[in-house]
């Protein structure tokens, strides 16, 4: 495994749990403190406008809620979630998908309920929201670290080694100049994946940014407003994590800089949407990071064309915290079928 972020860590854990005959190695690189998993907002819910994405997210959440070890590893907090769906979307199929996996969790709400119950302003009359009882947030960094600790305690070799090239064979060349051969190489290096594995140009990187603002949104748990692009969750007493979709594509992870204009726009949108102003217009902190995007979006194991035994496990597209538990289960089973 190349990469020990959330994706690589969970896949290593799944592989080891599925087979004790397999020798698994994680070459985790040296960037764990600055990767996407280290700073992710960790919002998790079952609903996504796309029913296929909803199935993976709801499977993940159902397994997480049912498994005391995963709850402890991830520090899951169940505070509920609201998703204001995009104009013209029909959320019914995704809501059914969630209901099959998390019975009684998701209900549809109309514009009146969104105004009265959540304080929304400026809504379309046909606005539809999905409220989920079983949703909230977790710590991707903690989940990643616990899975890697478990793997290391169960005969998975976890090394802070960086891979500088992925070769046919399959094999990898590491920063100390050594070449290591394997039956399969999975590149789960998040935003660092594209330069390691070309993959026909289907993988891109994108900056993701949020701020922590001194602001009170008393009726809100975790939320996404697909009309404005605003999302957030309570951060600590009196503060809220808030972000807006950005447009900085193909950024090199090392070149990411906070977009101060975007950080300011967040408060304009909150004022318009909820009629609320921050106690301090300057956020307590701005977190600017990145993720690997793929179209169609979603964390999946994919073979690399023309390179037998080489796979990628990335492409979470800003949302793998909510899908990684189920996606890693599927990826482990697909990989074991090829070995
Ligand atoms: C600011 C932000 C907020 C987010 N909020 C949410 C959210 O609320 N909900 C949600 O579902 N998702 C969210 N996400 C997305 C989610 O966190 C990511 O999709 C997920 O963490 C990606 O995990 P990963 O393992 O693919 O990548 P990463 O966490 O980036 O890990 C990649 C790893 O690869 C290693 N690596 C890199 N290069 C090499 C190399 N050459 N050799 C060896 N190892 C290497 C690095 O050390 C790193 O540890 C957010 C992301 C960001 C950035």
PDB file of N, CA, C and O and ligand atoms in Angstrom, residues 2-8 27-32 35-37 39-43 140 144 161-164 188-192 196 208-210 287 289-291 299 313-314 316-322, ligand 1:
ATOM      1  N   UNK A   2       0.647   2.134  -0.949  1.00  0.00           N
ATOM      2  CA  UNK A   2       1.385   3.397  -0.957  1.00  0.00           C
ATOM      3  C   UNK A   2       0.443   4.458  -0.391  1.00  0.00           C
ATOM      4  O   UNK A   2      -0.574   4.783  -1.002  1.00  0.00           O
ATOM      5  N   UNK A   3       0.753   4.964   0.804  1.00  0.00           N
ATOM      6  CA  UNK A   3      -0.100   5.981   1.425  1.00  0.00           C
ATOM      7  C   UNK A   3      -0.788   5.437   2.654  1.00  0.00           C
ATOM      8  O   UNK A   3      -1.374   4.346   2.623  1.00  0.00           O
ATOM      9  N   UNK A   4      -0.687   6.207   3.727  1.00  0.00           N
ATOM     10  CA  UNK A   4      -1.310   5.797   4.988  1.00  0.00           C
ATOM     11  C   UNK A   4      -2.242   6.880   5.494  1.00  0.00           C
ATOM     12  O   UNK A   4      -2.271   7.203   6.680  1.00  0.00           O
ATOM     13  N   UNK A   5      -3.042   7.485   4.575  1.00  0.00           N
ATOM     14  CA  UNK A   5      -4.136   8.359   4.999  1.00  0.00           C
ATOM     15  C   UNK A   5      -5.326   7.471   5.368  1.00  0.00           C
ATOM     16  O   UNK A   5      -5.183   6.249   5.554  1.00  0.00           O
ATOM     17  N   UNK A   6      -6.494   8.065   5.449  1.00  0.00           N
ATOM     18  CA  UNK A   6      -7.675   7.288   5.834  1.00  0.00           C
ATOM     19  C   UNK A   6      -7.902   6.105   4.878  1.00  0.00           C
ATOM     20  O   UNK A   6      -8.190   4.985   5.312  1.00  0.00           O
ATOM     21  N   UNK A   7      -7.742   6.343   3.590  1.00  0.00           N
ATOM     22  CA  UNK A   7      -8.013   5.298   2.601  1.00  0.00           C
ATOM     23  C   UNK A   7      -7.029   4.133   2.754  1.00  0.00           C
ATOM     24  O   UNK A   7      -7.439   2.975   2.876  1.00  0.00           O
ATOM     25  N   UNK A   8      -5.724   4.436   2.762  1.00  0.00           N
ATOM     26  CA  UNK A   8      -4.724   3.372   2.852  1.00  0.00           C
ATOM     27  C   UNK A   8      -4.805   2.631   4.177  1.00  0.00           C
ATOM     28  O   UNK A   8      -4.673   1.396   4.227  1.00  0.00           O
ATOM     29  N   UNK A  27       3.455   1.667   2.979  1.00  0.00           N
ATOM     30  CA  UNK A  27       4.521   2.668   2.864  1.00  0.00           C
ATOM     31  C   UNK A  27       3.813   4.012   2.976  1.00  0.00           C
ATOM     32  O   UNK A  27       3.194   4.498   2.036  1.00  0.00           O
ATOM     33  N   UNK A  28       3.832   4.550   4.203  1.00  0.00           N
ATOM     34  CA  UNK A  28       2.878   5.603   4.552  1.00  0.00           C
ATOM     35  C   UNK A  28       3.341   7.011   4.211  1.00  0.00           C
ATOM     36  O   UNK A  28       2.580   7.961   4.346  1.00  0.00           O
ATOM     37  N   UNK A  29       4.612   7.156   3.767  1.00  0.00           N
ATOM     38  CA  UNK A  29       5.083   8.501   3.446  1.00  0.00           C
ATOM     39  C   UNK A  29       5.281   9.317   4.715  1.00  0.00           C
ATOM     40  O   UNK A  29       5.029   8.848   5.823  1.00  0.00           O
ATOM     41  N   UNK A  30       5.694  10.552   4.530  1.00  0.00           N
ATOM     42  CA  UNK A  30       6.058  11.364   5.701  1.00  0.00           C
ATOM     43  C   UNK A  30       5.095  12.520   5.892  1.00  0.00           C
ATOM     44  O   UNK A  30       5.404  13.485   6.576  1.00  0.00           O
ATOM     45  N   UNK A  31       3.907  12.442   5.283  1.00  0.00           N
ATOM     46  CA  UNK A  31       3.066  13.646   5.269  1.00  0.00           C
ATOM     47  C   UNK A  31       1.790  13.507   6.078  1.00  0.00           C
ATOM     48  O   UNK A  31       0.843  14.261   5.858  1.00  0.00           O
ATOM     49  N   UNK A  32       1.757  12.551   7.011  1.00  0.00           N
ATOM     50  CA  UNK A  32       0.507  12.269   7.729  1.00  0.00           C
ATOM     51  C   UNK A  32      -0.057  13.492   8.440  1.00  0.00           C
ATOM     52  O   UNK A  32      -1.259  13.619   8.613  1.00  0.00           O
ATOM     53  N   UNK A  35      -1.882  15.748   5.566  1.00  0.00           N
ATOM     54  CA  UNK A  35      -2.731  15.163   4.514  1.00  0.00           C
ATOM     55  C   UNK A  35      -4.198  15.547   4.736  1.00  0.00           C
ATOM     56  O   UNK A  35      -4.547  16.200   5.732  1.00  0.00           O
ATOM     57  N   UNK A  36      -5.058  15.147   3.801  1.00  0.00           N
ATOM     58  CA  UNK A  36      -6.479  15.518   3.887  1.00  0.00           C
ATOM     59  C   UNK A  36      -7.102  14.944   5.155  1.00  0.00           C
ATOM     60  O   UNK A  36      -7.908  15.607   5.824  1.00  0.00           O
ATOM     61  N   UNK A  37      -6.717  13.707   5.501  1.00  0.00           N
ATOM     62  CA  UNK A  37      -7.330  13.060   6.659  1.00  0.00           C
ATOM     63  C   UNK A  37      -6.994  13.794   7.962  1.00  0.00           C
ATOM     64  O   UNK A  37      -7.772  13.759   8.917  1.00  0.00           O
ATOM     65  N   UNK A  39      -6.916  16.968   8.541  1.00  0.00           N
ATOM     66  CA  UNK A  39      -7.644  18.229   8.779  1.00  0.00           C
ATOM     67  C   UNK A  39      -9.117  18.155   8.384  1.00  0.00           C
ATOM     68  O   UNK A  39      -9.853  19.127   8.531  1.00  0.00           O
ATOM     69  N   UNK A  40      -9.534  17.004   7.866  1.00  0.00           N
ATOM     70  CA  UNK A  40     -10.902  16.864   7.346  1.00  0.00           C
ATOM     71  C   UNK A  40     -11.965  17.279   8.363  1.00  0.00           C
ATOM     72  O   UNK A  40     -11.817  17.028   9.563  1.00  0.00           O
ATOM     73  N   UNK A  41     -13.046  17.875   7.868  1.00  0.00           N
ATOM     74  CA  UNK A  41     -14.165  18.255   8.742  1.00  0.00           C
ATOM     75  C   UNK A  41     -14.899  17.046   9.304  1.00  0.00           C
ATOM     76  O   UNK A  41     -15.569  17.135  10.330  1.00  0.00           O
ATOM     77  N   UNK A  42     -14.797  15.896   8.610  1.00  0.00           N
ATOM     78  CA  UNK A  42     -15.341  14.643   9.137  1.00  0.00           C
ATOM     79  C   UNK A  42     -16.858  14.515   9.140  1.00  0.00           C
ATOM     80  O   UNK A  42     -17.402  13.618   9.799  1.00  0.00           O
ATOM     81  N   UNK A  43     -17.577  15.380   8.411  1.00  0.00           N
ATOM     82  CA  UNK A  43     -19.050  15.249   8.384  1.00  0.00           C
ATOM     83  C   UNK A  43     -19.442  13.901   7.783  1.00  0.00           C
ATOM     84  O   UNK A  43     -18.938  13.523   6.717  1.00  0.00           O
ATOM     85  N   UNK A 140     -11.410  11.770  11.088  1.00  0.00           N
ATOM     86  CA  UNK A 140     -10.704  10.890  10.153  1.00  0.00           C
ATOM     87  C   UNK A 140      -9.269  10.625  10.592  1.00  0.00           C
ATOM     88  O   UNK A 140      -8.754   9.513  10.391  1.00  0.00           O
ATOM     89  N   UNK A 144      -7.912   6.911  11.147  1.00  0.00           N
ATOM     90  CA  UNK A 144      -6.726   6.492  10.398  1.00  0.00           C
ATOM     91  C   UNK A 144      -5.647   5.972  11.347  1.00  0.00           C
ATOM     92  O   UNK A 144      -5.107   4.883  11.169  1.00  0.00           O
ATOM     93  N   UNK A 161       8.096   5.357   5.058  1.00  0.00           N
ATOM     94  CA  UNK A 161       8.881   5.489   3.832  1.00  0.00           C
ATOM     95  C   UNK A 161       8.061   6.146   2.722  1.00  0.00           C
ATOM     96  O   UNK A 161       6.879   5.854   2.564  1.00  0.00           O
ATOM     97  N   UNK A 162       8.700   6.988   1.898  1.00  0.00           N
ATOM     98  CA  UNK A 162       8.016   7.577   0.744  1.00  0.00           C
ATOM     99  C   UNK A 162       8.368   6.812  -0.528  1.00  0.00           C
ATOM    100  O   UNK A 162       9.515   6.381  -0.704  1.00  0.00           O
ATOM    101  N   UNK A 163       7.379   6.705  -1.388  1.00  0.00           N
ATOM    102  CA  UNK A 163       7.584   6.040  -2.678  1.00  0.00           C
ATOM    103  C   UNK A 163       7.860   7.125  -3.714  1.00  0.00           C
ATOM    104  O   UNK A 163       7.132   8.121  -3.786  1.00  0.00           O
ATOM    105  N   UNK A 164       8.909   6.944  -4.509  1.00  0.00           N
ATOM    106  CA  UNK A 164       9.181   7.973  -5.525  1.00  0.00           C
ATOM    107  C   UNK A 164       8.728   7.523  -6.917  1.00  0.00           C
ATOM    108  O   UNK A 164       8.554   8.364  -7.791  1.00  0.00           O
ATOM    109  N   UNK A 188      -2.709   4.655  -2.675  1.00  0.00           N
ATOM    110  CA  UNK A 188      -3.768   5.349  -1.926  1.00  0.00           C
ATOM    111  C   UNK A 188      -3.141   6.612  -1.349  1.00  0.00           C
ATOM    112  O   UNK A 188      -3.184   6.849  -0.153  1.00  0.00           O
ATOM    113  N   UNK A 189      -2.553   7.402  -2.224  1.00  0.00           N
ATOM    114  CA  UNK A 189      -1.763   8.565  -1.777  1.00  0.00           C
ATOM    115  C   UNK A 189      -2.540   9.862  -1.918  1.00  0.00           C
ATOM    116  O   UNK A 189      -1.942  10.948  -2.007  1.00  0.00           O
ATOM    117  N   UNK A 190      -3.874   9.796  -1.923  1.00  0.00           N
ATOM    118  CA  UNK A 190      -4.695  11.004  -1.957  1.00  0.00           C
ATOM    119  C   UNK A 190      -4.271  11.932  -3.080  1.00  0.00           C
ATOM    120  O   UNK A 190      -4.055  11.509  -4.222  1.00  0.00           O
ATOM    121  N   UNK A 191      -4.112  13.221  -2.745  1.00  0.00           N
ATOM    122  CA  UNK A 191      -3.781  14.233  -3.761  1.00  0.00           C
ATOM    123  C   UNK A 191      -2.392  14.038  -4.363  1.00  0.00           C
ATOM    124  O   UNK A 191      -2.060  14.659  -5.364  1.00  0.00           O
ATOM    125  N   UNK A 192      -1.573  13.196  -3.754  1.00  0.00           N
ATOM    126  CA  UNK A 192      -0.245  12.922  -4.312  1.00  0.00           C
ATOM    127  C   UNK A 192      -0.299  11.766  -5.320  1.00  0.00           C
ATOM    128  O   UNK A 192       0.727  11.375  -5.863  1.00  0.00           O
ATOM    129  N   UNK A 196       2.148   9.970  -9.274  1.00  0.00           N
ATOM    130  CA  UNK A 196       2.719   8.625  -9.119  1.00  0.00           C
ATOM    131  C   UNK A 196       2.137   7.657 -10.142  1.00  0.00           C
ATOM    132  O   UNK A 196       2.803   6.735 -10.595  1.00  0.00           O
ATOM    133  N   UNK A 208      -9.528  22.385  -0.798  1.00  0.00           N
ATOM    134  CA  UNK A 208     -10.742  22.421   0.033  1.00  0.00           C
ATOM    135  C   UNK A 208     -10.402  23.295   1.234  1.00  0.00           C
ATOM    136  O   UNK A 208      -9.308  23.180   1.795  1.00  0.00           O
ATOM    137  N   UNK A 209     -11.340  24.138   1.611  1.00  0.00           N
ATOM    138  CA  UNK A 209     -11.041  25.086   2.685  1.00  0.00           C
ATOM    139  C   UNK A 209     -12.253  25.283   3.595  1.00  0.00           C
ATOM    140  O   UNK A 209     -13.383  25.348   3.123  1.00  0.00           O
ATOM    141  N   UNK A 210     -11.989  25.361   4.880  1.00  0.00           N
ATOM    142  CA  UNK A 210     -13.039  25.797   5.800  1.00  0.00           C
ATOM    143  C   UNK A 210     -12.420  26.720   6.848  1.00  0.00           C
ATOM    144  O   UNK A 210     -11.191  26.788   6.979  1.00  0.00           O
ATOM    145  N   UNK A 287      -8.472  26.558   7.527  1.00  0.00           N
ATOM    146  CA  UNK A 287      -7.787  25.329   7.150  1.00  0.00           C
ATOM    147  C   UNK A 287      -7.892  25.173   5.642  1.00  0.00           C
ATOM    148  O   UNK A 287      -9.002  25.081   5.100  1.00  0.00           O
ATOM    149  N   UNK A 289      -6.653  22.840   2.551  1.00  0.00           N
ATOM    150  CA  UNK A 289      -6.000  21.582   2.241  1.00  0.00           C
ATOM    151  C   UNK A 289      -6.461  21.127   0.848  1.00  0.00           C
ATOM    152  O   UNK A 289      -6.797  21.979   0.012  1.00  0.00           O
ATOM    153  N   UNK A 290      -6.521  19.850   0.606  1.00  0.00           N
ATOM    154  CA  UNK A 290      -6.704  19.373  -0.770  1.00  0.00           C
ATOM    155  C   UNK A 290      -7.217  17.943  -0.723  1.00  0.00           C
ATOM    156  O   UNK A 290      -7.142  17.269   0.314  1.00  0.00           O
ATOM    157  N   UNK A 291      -7.710  17.473  -1.856  1.00  0.00           N
ATOM    158  CA  UNK A 291      -8.109  16.064  -1.962  1.00  0.00           C
ATOM    159  C   UNK A 291      -7.953  15.640  -3.416  1.00  0.00           C
ATOM    160  O   UNK A 291      -7.788  16.492  -4.305  1.00  0.00           O
ATOM    161  N   UNK A 299     -14.531   7.188  -3.570  1.00  0.00           N
ATOM    162  CA  UNK A 299     -13.373   6.361  -3.236  1.00  0.00           C
ATOM    163  C   UNK A 299     -13.617   4.934  -3.716  1.00  0.00           C
ATOM    164  O   UNK A 299     -14.588   4.300  -3.296  1.00  0.00           O
ATOM    165  N   UNK A 313      -6.513   3.557  -5.017  1.00  0.00           N
ATOM    166  CA  UNK A 313      -7.650   3.600  -4.096  1.00  0.00           C
ATOM    167  C   UNK A 313      -7.701   5.034  -3.589  1.00  0.00           C
ATOM    168  O   UNK A 313      -7.104   5.386  -2.567  1.00  0.00           O
ATOM    169  N   UNK A 314      -8.369   5.865  -4.363  1.00  0.00           N
ATOM    170  CA  UNK A 314      -8.422   7.293  -4.048  1.00  0.00           C
ATOM    171  C   UNK A 314      -9.627   7.880  -4.791  1.00  0.00           C
ATOM    172  O   UNK A 314     -10.479   7.134  -5.269  1.00  0.00           O
ATOM    173  N   UNK A 316     -11.759  10.281  -3.467  1.00  0.00           N
ATOM    174  CA  UNK A 316     -12.856  10.591  -2.533  1.00  0.00           C
ATOM    175  C   UNK A 316     -13.559  11.900  -2.847  1.00  0.00           C
ATOM    176  O   UNK A 316     -14.672  12.131  -2.419  1.00  0.00           O
ATOM    177  N   UNK A 317     -12.894  12.797  -3.603  1.00  0.00           N
ATOM    178  CA  UNK A 317     -13.520  14.027  -4.112  1.00  0.00           C
ATOM    179  C   UNK A 317     -14.150  14.863  -2.999  1.00  0.00           C
ATOM    180  O   UNK A 317     -15.284  15.326  -3.116  1.00  0.00           O
ATOM    181  N   UNK A 318     -13.408  15.009  -1.909  1.00  0.00           N
ATOM    182  CA  UNK A 318     -13.887  15.850  -0.818  1.00  0.00           C
ATOM    183  C   UNK A 318     -14.900  15.172   0.077  1.00  0.00           C
ATOM    184  O   UNK A 318     -15.501  15.825   0.932  1.00  0.00           O
ATOM    185  N   UNK A 319     -15.084  13.845  -0.075  1.00  0.00           N
ATOM    186  CA  UNK A 319     -16.133  13.204   0.713  1.00  0.00           C
ATOM    187  C   UNK A 319     -15.817  11.824   1.237  1.00  0.00           C
ATOM    188  O   UNK A 319     -16.729  11.096   1.633  1.00  0.00           O
ATOM    189  N   UNK A 320     -14.542  11.436   1.279  1.00  0.00           N
ATOM    190  CA  UNK A 320     -14.251  10.044   1.631  1.00  0.00           C
ATOM    191  C   UNK A 320     -14.366   9.734   3.115  1.00  0.00           C
ATOM    192  O   UNK A 320     -14.418   8.564   3.489  1.00  0.00           O
ATOM    193  N   UNK A 321     -14.432  10.766   3.981  1.00  0.00           N
ATOM    194  CA  UNK A 321     -14.611  10.447   5.404  1.00  0.00           C
ATOM    195  C   UNK A 321     -15.930   9.702   5.586  1.00  0.00           C
ATOM    196  O   UNK A 321     -16.041   8.793   6.411  1.00  0.00           O
ATOM    197  N   UNK A 322     -16.925  10.061   4.799  1.00  0.00           N
ATOM    198  CA  UNK A 322     -18.238   9.444   4.998  1.00  0.00           C
ATOM    199  C   UNK A 322     -18.395   8.111   4.263  1.00  0.00           C
ATOM    200  O   UNK A 322     -19.361   7.395   4.509  1.00  0.00           O
TER     201      UNK A 322
HETATM  202  C1  LIG B   1     -10.406  20.483   4.478  1.00  0.00           C
HETATM  203  C2  LIG B   1     -11.116  19.176   4.196  1.00  0.00           C
HETATM  204  C3  LIG B   1     -12.368  18.945   4.737  1.00  0.00           C
HETATM  205  C4  LIG B   1     -13.023  17.735   4.462  1.00  0.00           C
HETATM  206  N1  LIG B   1     -14.233  17.505   5.030  1.00  0.00           N
HETATM  207  C5  LIG B   1     -14.860  16.333   4.795  1.00  0.00           C
HETATM  208  C6  LIG B   1     -16.093  16.049   5.417  1.00  0.00           C
HETATM  209  O1  LIG B   1     -16.623  16.868   6.183  1.00  0.00           O
HETATM  210  N2  LIG B   1     -16.688  14.855   5.169  1.00  0.00           N
HETATM  211  C7  LIG B   1     -16.131  13.940   4.318  1.00  0.00           C
HETATM  212  O2  LIG B   1     -16.727  12.893   4.091  1.00  0.00           O
HETATM  213  N3  LIG B   1     -14.954  14.175   3.720  1.00  0.00           N
HETATM  214  C8  LIG B   1     -14.305  15.339   3.946  1.00  0.00           C
HETATM  215  N4  LIG B   1     -13.103  15.582   3.368  1.00  0.00           N
HETATM  216  C9  LIG B   1     -12.542  14.574   2.465  1.00  0.00           C
HETATM  217  C10 LIG B   1     -11.823  13.442   3.192  1.00  0.00           C
HETATM  218  O3  LIG B   1     -11.230  13.903   4.370  1.00  0.00           O
HETATM  219  C11 LIG B   1     -10.779  12.872   2.220  1.00  0.00           C
HETATM  220  O4  LIG B   1     -11.481  12.399   1.062  1.00  0.00           O
HETATM  221  C12 LIG B   1      -9.976  11.728   2.838  1.00  0.00           C
HETATM  222  O5  LIG B   1      -9.410  12.107   4.072  1.00  0.00           O
HETATM  223  C13 LIG B   1      -8.888  11.327   1.851  1.00  0.00           C
HETATM  224  O6  LIG B   1      -8.098  10.317   2.437  1.00  0.00           O
HETATM  225  P1  LIG B   1      -6.905   9.690   1.605  1.00  0.00           P
HETATM  226  O7  LIG B   1      -6.302   8.641   2.426  1.00  0.00           O
HETATM  227  O8  LIG B   1      -7.402   9.364   0.230  1.00  0.00           O
HETATM  228  O9  LIG B   1      -5.872  10.913   1.375  1.00  0.00           O
HETATM  229  P2  LIG B   1      -4.884  11.636   2.463  1.00  0.00           P
HETATM  230  O10 LIG B   1      -5.520  11.746   3.799  1.00  0.00           O
HETATM  231  O11 LIG B   1      -4.468  12.896   1.793  1.00  0.00           O
HETATM  232  O12 LIG B   1      -3.698  10.634   2.598  1.00  0.00           O
HETATM  233  C14 LIG B   1      -2.747  10.421   1.600  1.00  0.00           C
HETATM  234  C15 LIG B   1      -1.535   9.803   2.273  1.00  0.00           C
HETATM  235  O13 LIG B   1      -0.624   9.391   1.257  1.00  0.00           O
HETATM  236  C16 LIG B   1       0.671   9.575   1.759  1.00  0.00           C
HETATM  237  N5  LIG B   1       1.603   9.764   0.624  1.00  0.00           N
HETATM  238  C17 LIG B   1       1.600  10.773  -0.276  1.00  0.00           C
HETATM  239  N6  LIG B   1       2.576  10.610  -1.167  1.00  0.00           N
HETATM  240  C18 LIG B   1       3.220   9.472  -0.830  1.00  0.00           C
HETATM  241  C19 LIG B   1       4.329   8.781  -1.378  1.00  0.00           C
HETATM  242  N7  LIG B   1       4.974   9.237  -2.460  1.00  0.00           N
HETATM  243  N8  LIG B   1       4.745   7.631  -0.764  1.00  0.00           N
HETATM  244  C20 LIG B   1       4.090   7.152   0.313  1.00  0.00           C
HETATM  245  N9  LIG B   1       3.005   7.779   0.879  1.00  0.00           N
HETATM  246  C21 LIG B   1       2.583   8.919   0.308  1.00  0.00           C
HETATM  247  C22 LIG B   1       0.638  10.817   2.627  1.00  0.00           C
HETATM  248  O14 LIG B   1       1.631  10.742   3.640  1.00  0.00           O
HETATM  249  C23 LIG B   1      -0.781  10.764   3.190  1.00  0.00           C
HETATM  250  O15 LIG B   1      -0.786  10.260   4.507  1.00  0.00           O
HETATM  251  C24 LIG B   1     -12.406  16.774   3.619  1.00  0.00           C
HETATM  252  C25 LIG B   1     -11.151  17.013   3.082  1.00  0.00           C
HETATM  253  C26 LIG B   1     -10.500  18.193   3.370  1.00  0.00           C
HETATM  254  C27 LIG B   1      -9.145  18.420   2.798  1.00  0.00           C
END
